[in-house]
């Protein structure tokens, strides 16, 4: 019996490793690596998308921008180059959904404090009120980490166009002088400036899903 095992020892070892490879391959097929959808304008509710983009089915990315943050610094797409980021729209005097959303952004900031690959970007929808000093005051009150989270103001039309034509979160008509965007959506953007998810910024469960999706996206990229 002992001589039998000695004779076929090499064969047994080969079969063991071959079986391990086959089992691993089967597991990967049955449990494929998770990935996030890339959202295109044609796949989003038409009320959230500018009419010029409603039939776009591929290659949609966030447009380049130039805005001013809470420290008076110009913030552009270059500041988010090769970064995953979460974007939203708010205003500092909002007393309804914005405080909840900002608290949830602060939660995301805390959860990812040590991860330099993830940034946050909050656009004011009342730039005529939310000046740099006002944003700075708000940032201090909310515990904003300047290295991770920009609160930005700037040209009203540029911000509203970003909401409707880039991030796909603005309801109703295209930009008009007295429009006010009031959206609860958080938008997850990948390193290629593509939209990878929409989340209700007022819902704690949606925030947990967002954090999970960020981890999936990190593995994907």
mmCIF file of C-alpha atoms in Angstrom:
data_model
loop_
_atom_site.group_PDB
_atom_site.id
_atom_site.type_symbol
_atom_site.label_atom_id
_atom_site.label_comp_id
_atom_site.label_asym_id
_atom_site.label_seq_id
_atom_site.Cartn_x
_atom_site.Cartn_y
_atom_site.Cartn_z
ATOM 1 C CA UNK A 1 0.000 0.000 0.000
ATOM 2 C CA UNK A 2 2.821 2.377 0.935
ATOM 3 C CA UNK A 3 4.607 1.667 -2.313
ATOM 4 C CA UNK A 4 1.379 2.423 -4.200
ATOM 5 C CA UNK A 5 1.157 5.906 -2.683
ATOM 6 C CA UNK A 6 4.820 6.560 -3.341
ATOM 7 C CA UNK A 7 4.365 5.532 -6.963
ATOM 8 C CA UNK A 8 1.475 7.926 -7.535
ATOM 9 C CA UNK A 9 2.539 10.728 -5.210
ATOM 10 C CA UNK A 10 3.430 13.143 -8.029
ATOM 11 C CA UNK A 11 0.183 12.371 -9.832
ATOM 12 C CA UNK A 12 -1.803 13.046 -6.638
ATOM 13 C CA UNK A 13 -0.095 16.395 -6.090
ATOM 14 C CA UNK A 14 -0.788 17.445 -9.675
ATOM 15 C CA UNK A 15 -4.434 16.415 -9.374
ATOM 16 C CA UNK A 16 -4.762 18.322 -6.094
ATOM 17 C CA UNK A 17 -3.533 21.592 -7.575
ATOM 18 C CA UNK A 18 -5.537 21.074 -10.763
ATOM 19 C CA UNK A 19 -8.682 20.516 -8.706
ATOM 20 C CA UNK A 20 -7.993 23.680 -6.707
ATOM 21 C CA UNK A 21 -7.653 25.713 -9.926
ATOM 22 C CA UNK A 22 -10.890 24.262 -11.338
ATOM 23 C CA UNK A 23 -12.812 24.929 -8.114
ATOM 24 C CA UNK A 24 -11.524 28.519 -8.005
ATOM 25 C CA UNK A 25 -12.536 29.077 -11.635
ATOM 26 C CA UNK A 26 -16.016 27.683 -11.017
ATOM 27 C CA UNK A 27 -16.408 29.914 -7.953
ATOM 28 C CA UNK A 28 -15.436 33.007 -9.929
ATOM 29 C CA UNK A 29 -17.955 32.140 -12.650
ATOM 30 C CA UNK A 30 -20.725 31.542 -10.119
ATOM 31 C CA UNK A 31 -19.790 34.622 -8.059
ATOM 32 C CA UNK A 32 -18.525 37.206 -10.600
ATOM 33 C CA UNK A 33 -16.732 40.346 -9.508
ATOM 34 C CA UNK A 34 -19.211 43.116 -8.774
ATOM 35 C CA UNK A 35 -19.164 46.229 -10.923
ATOM 36 C CA UNK A 36 -21.224 49.403 -11.082
ATOM 37 C CA UNK A 37 -23.336 50.556 -13.986
ATOM 38 C CA UNK A 38 -22.200 53.515 -16.086
ATOM 39 C CA UNK A 39 -25.210 55.835 -16.364
ATOM 40 C CA UNK A 40 -26.066 57.562 -19.630
ATOM 41 C CA UNK A 41 -28.603 60.402 -20.112
ATOM 42 C CA UNK A 42 -30.990 58.163 -22.075
ATOM 43 C CA UNK A 43 -31.241 55.865 -19.032
ATOM 44 C CA UNK A 44 -32.179 58.626 -16.579
ATOM 45 C CA UNK A 45 -35.669 60.084 -16.128
ATOM 46 C CA UNK A 46 -36.188 62.676 -18.862
ATOM 47 C CA UNK A 47 -37.343 65.276 -16.321
ATOM 48 C CA UNK A 48 -33.801 65.303 -14.934
ATOM 49 C CA UNK A 49 -32.001 65.633 -18.253
ATOM 50 C CA UNK A 50 -31.656 68.557 -20.637
ATOM 51 C CA UNK A 51 -33.560 68.019 -23.886
ATOM 52 C CA UNK A 52 -30.312 68.162 -25.862
ATOM 53 C CA UNK A 53 -29.054 65.057 -24.051
ATOM 54 C CA UNK A 54 -32.114 62.892 -23.497
ATOM 55 C CA UNK A 55 -31.210 60.483 -26.303
ATOM 56 C CA UNK A 56 -27.490 60.192 -25.548
ATOM 57 C CA UNK A 57 -26.688 56.517 -24.919
ATOM 58 C CA UNK A 58 -22.902 56.526 -24.495
ATOM 59 C CA UNK A 59 -19.792 58.562 -23.743
ATOM 60 C CA UNK A 60 -21.477 60.918 -21.260
ATOM 61 C CA UNK A 61 -19.050 62.554 -18.816
ATOM 62 C CA UNK A 62 -19.084 65.454 -16.392
ATOM 63 C CA UNK A 63 -18.258 68.703 -18.188
ATOM 64 C CA UNK A 64 -15.214 70.755 -17.240
ATOM 65 C CA UNK A 65 -15.930 73.496 -14.719
ATOM 66 C CA UNK A 66 -14.330 76.428 -12.943
ATOM 67 C CA UNK A 67 -15.824 77.408 -9.585
ATOM 68 C CA UNK A 68 -14.675 79.000 -6.315
ATOM 69 C CA UNK A 69 -14.488 77.088 -3.041
ATOM 70 C CA UNK A 70 -14.892 78.075 0.614
ATOM 71 C CA UNK A 71 -11.299 79.316 0.733
ATOM 72 C CA UNK A 72 -11.577 81.513 -2.354
ATOM 73 C CA UNK A 73 -9.574 79.010 -4.399
ATOM 74 C CA UNK A 74 -10.507 78.228 -7.997
ATOM 75 C CA UNK A 75 -11.600 74.603 -8.277
ATOM 76 C CA UNK A 76 -11.633 72.866 -11.657
ATOM 77 C CA UNK A 77 -11.951 69.355 -13.016
ATOM 78 C CA UNK A 78 -8.163 69.076 -12.664
ATOM 79 C CA UNK A 79 -8.565 69.051 -8.875
ATOM 80 C CA UNK A 80 -10.608 65.856 -9.288
ATOM 81 C CA UNK A 81 -8.406 64.237 -11.909
ATOM 82 C CA UNK A 82 -7.900 60.510 -11.254
ATOM 83 C CA UNK A 83 -10.195 60.720 -8.223
ATOM 84 C CA UNK A 84 -13.511 59.134 -7.358
ATOM 85 C CA UNK A 85 -15.872 61.748 -5.971
ATOM 86 C CA UNK A 86 -19.364 62.348 -4.631
ATOM 87 C CA UNK A 87 -21.209 65.467 -5.813
ATOM 88 C CA UNK A 88 -24.374 67.175 -4.632
ATOM 89 C CA UNK A 89 -26.271 70.482 -4.782
ATOM 90 C CA UNK A 90 -27.296 72.484 -1.721
ATOM 91 C CA UNK A 91 -27.579 75.998 -0.276
ATOM 92 C CA UNK A 92 -26.490 77.207 3.133
ATOM 93 C CA UNK A 93 -29.811 78.835 4.091
ATOM 94 C CA UNK A 94 -31.866 75.727 3.306
ATOM 95 C CA UNK A 95 -33.809 74.494 6.336
ATOM 96 C CA UNK A 96 -35.324 71.339 4.851
ATOM 97 C CA UNK A 97 -33.282 68.607 3.149
ATOM 98 C CA UNK A 98 -29.888 70.358 2.952
ATOM 99 C CA UNK A 99 -28.892 70.026 6.633
ATOM 100 C CA UNK A 100 -29.567 66.281 6.451
ATOM 101 C CA UNK A 101 -27.629 65.967 3.218
ATOM 102 C CA UNK A 102 -24.697 67.935 4.607
ATOM 103 C CA UNK A 103 -24.630 65.764 7.724
ATOM 104 C CA UNK A 104 -24.533 62.689 5.482
ATOM 105 C CA UNK A 105 -21.702 64.193 3.428
ATOM 106 C CA UNK A 106 -19.872 64.739 6.709
ATOM 107 C CA UNK A 107 -20.476 61.069 7.519
ATOM 108 C CA UNK A 108 -18.944 60.061 4.181
ATOM 109 C CA UNK A 109 -16.002 62.394 4.846
ATOM 110 C CA UNK A 110 -15.419 60.732 8.228
ATOM 111 C CA UNK A 111 -15.755 57.193 6.848
ATOM 112 C CA UNK A 112 -13.197 57.907 4.115
ATOM 113 C CA UNK A 113 -10.975 60.323 6.021
ATOM 114 C CA UNK A 114 -7.813 58.332 5.349
ATOM 115 C CA UNK A 115 -8.551 57.595 1.701
ATOM 116 C CA UNK A 116 -7.026 60.324 -0.470
ATOM 117 C CA UNK A 117 -8.502 58.779 -3.626
ATOM 118 C CA UNK A 118 -12.047 59.868 -2.658
ATOM 119 C CA UNK A 119 -13.174 63.512 -2.684
ATOM 120 C CA UNK A 120 -16.448 65.408 -2.165
ATOM 121 C CA UNK A 121 -17.933 68.327 -4.107
ATOM 122 C CA UNK A 122 -20.963 70.372 -3.031
ATOM 123 C CA UNK A 123 -22.358 73.063 -5.345
ATOM 124 C CA UNK A 124 -24.456 75.902 -3.983
ATOM 125 C CA UNK A 125 -27.612 76.609 -5.987
ATOM 126 C CA UNK A 126 -27.875 80.144 -4.569
ATOM 127 C CA UNK A 127 -24.479 81.587 -5.524
ATOM 128 C CA UNK A 128 -25.828 85.133 -5.146
ATOM 129 C CA UNK A 129 -26.249 84.391 -1.405
ATOM 130 C CA UNK A 130 -23.508 81.844 -0.817
ATOM 131 C CA UNK A 131 -20.406 83.984 -1.127
ATOM 132 C CA UNK A 132 -16.969 82.689 -0.196
ATOM 133 C CA UNK A 133 -17.241 84.020 3.412
ATOM 134 C CA UNK A 134 -20.693 82.441 3.760
ATOM 135 C CA UNK A 135 -19.405 79.096 2.483
ATOM 136 C CA UNK A 136 -16.401 79.295 4.813
ATOM 137 C CA UNK A 137 -18.635 79.952 7.810
ATOM 138 C CA UNK A 138 -20.837 77.004 6.827
ATOM 139 C CA UNK A 139 -17.803 74.775 6.244
ATOM 140 C CA UNK A 140 -16.445 75.501 9.729
ATOM 141 C CA UNK A 141 -19.844 74.830 11.300
ATOM 142 C CA UNK A 142 -20.139 71.493 9.488
ATOM 143 C CA UNK A 143 -16.582 70.310 10.092
ATOM 144 C CA UNK A 144 -15.529 70.337 6.449
ATOM 145 C CA UNK A 145 -12.022 69.038 5.731
ATOM 146 C CA UNK A 146 -10.704 71.478 3.111
ATOM 147 C CA UNK A 147 -8.359 68.854 1.682
ATOM 148 C CA UNK A 148 -11.233 66.479 0.945
ATOM 149 C CA UNK A 149 -14.428 68.479 0.487
ATOM 150 C CA UNK A 150 -15.019 71.583 -1.633
ATOM 151 C CA UNK A 151 -18.114 73.739 -1.207
ATOM 152 C CA UNK A 152 -18.270 75.739 -4.421
ATOM 153 C CA UNK A 153 -19.965 78.864 -5.698
ATOM 154 C CA UNK A 154 -19.678 80.708 -8.994
ATOM 155 C CA UNK A 155 -21.678 81.547 -12.093
ATOM 156 C CA UNK A 156 -25.315 80.549 -11.560
ATOM 157 C CA UNK A 157 -25.867 79.323 -15.109
ATOM 158 C CA UNK A 158 -22.710 77.201 -15.017
ATOM 159 C CA UNK A 159 -23.837 75.526 -11.794
ATOM 160 C CA UNK A 160 -27.343 74.904 -13.095
ATOM 161 C CA UNK A 161 -26.029 73.566 -16.392
ATOM 162 C CA UNK A 162 -23.765 71.205 -14.478
ATOM 163 C CA UNK A 163 -26.764 69.947 -12.506
ATOM 164 C CA UNK A 164 -28.931 69.325 -15.553
ATOM 165 C CA UNK A 165 -26.445 68.582 -18.345
ATOM 166 C CA UNK A 166 -23.666 66.816 -16.451
ATOM 167 C CA UNK A 167 -24.877 65.324 -13.178
ATOM 168 C CA UNK A 168 -28.453 64.761 -14.439
ATOM 169 C CA UNK A 169 -30.205 65.740 -11.204
ATOM 170 C CA UNK A 170 -32.174 68.925 -11.986
ATOM 171 C CA UNK A 171 -35.924 68.693 -12.498
ATOM 172 C CA UNK A 172 -38.181 70.926 -14.569
ATOM 173 C CA UNK A 173 -37.095 73.328 -17.299
ATOM 174 C CA UNK A 174 -33.616 74.298 -18.482
ATOM 175 C CA UNK A 175 -31.937 77.240 -16.799
ATOM 176 C CA UNK A 176 -34.018 80.337 -16.188
ATOM 177 C CA UNK A 177 -33.113 83.342 -14.073
ATOM 178 C CA UNK A 178 -35.241 82.435 -11.052
ATOM 179 C CA UNK A 179 -35.015 78.629 -11.127
ATOM 180 C CA UNK A 180 -34.000 76.926 -7.894
ATOM 181 C CA UNK A 181 -32.571 73.421 -8.006
ATOM 182 C CA UNK A 182 -33.553 71.482 -4.927
ATOM 183 C CA UNK A 183 -32.410 67.906 -5.375
ATOM 184 C CA UNK A 184 -31.633 65.297 -2.729
ATOM 185 C CA UNK A 185 -29.417 63.294 -5.070
ATOM 186 C CA UNK A 186 -25.812 62.415 -4.353
ATOM 187 C CA UNK A 187 -23.923 61.468 -7.520
ATOM 188 C CA UNK A 188 -21.007 59.037 -7.590
ATOM 189 C CA UNK A 189 -18.437 59.919 -10.271
ATOM 190 C CA UNK A 190 -15.528 57.701 -11.302
ATOM 191 C CA UNK A 191 -11.978 58.579 -12.346
ATOM 192 C CA UNK A 192 -13.095 58.863 -15.974
ATOM 193 C CA UNK A 193 -15.718 61.507 -15.056
ATOM 194 C CA UNK A 194 -18.583 59.056 -15.614
ATOM 195 C CA UNK A 195 -21.696 58.757 -13.438
ATOM 196 C CA UNK A 196 -21.727 55.444 -11.571
ATOM 197 C CA UNK A 197 -24.621 55.919 -9.159
ATOM 198 C CA UNK A 198 -27.416 58.102 -7.787
ATOM 199 C CA UNK A 199 -28.305 58.059 -4.070
ATOM 200 C CA UNK A 200 -30.895 59.750 -1.879
ATOM 201 C CA UNK A 201 -28.766 62.044 0.259
ATOM 202 C CA UNK A 202 -31.463 62.166 2.958
ATOM 203 C CA UNK A 203 -31.653 58.376 3.417
ATOM 204 C CA UNK A 204 -29.165 56.741 5.843
ATOM 205 C CA UNK A 205 -29.527 53.367 4.089
ATOM 206 C CA UNK A 206 -28.695 54.980 0.738
ATOM 207 C CA UNK A 207 -25.537 56.438 2.282
ATOM 208 C CA UNK A 208 -24.469 52.968 3.413
ATOM 209 C CA UNK A 209 -25.075 51.702 -0.123
ATOM 210 C CA UNK A 210 -23.025 54.598 -1.486
ATOM 211 C CA UNK A 211 -20.091 53.725 0.777
ATOM 212 C CA UNK A 212 -20.312 50.087 -0.336
ATOM 213 C CA UNK A 213 -20.414 51.150 -3.988
ATOM 214 C CA UNK A 214 -17.335 53.314 -3.507
ATOM 215 C CA UNK A 215 -15.440 50.223 -2.361
ATOM 216 C CA UNK A 216 -16.656 48.300 -5.420
ATOM 217 C CA UNK A 217 -15.594 51.151 -7.665
ATOM 218 C CA UNK A 218 -12.154 51.306 -6.062
ATOM 219 C CA UNK A 219 -11.616 47.631 -6.868
ATOM 220 C CA UNK A 220 -12.876 48.117 -10.412
ATOM 221 C CA UNK A 221 -10.474 50.973 -11.113
#
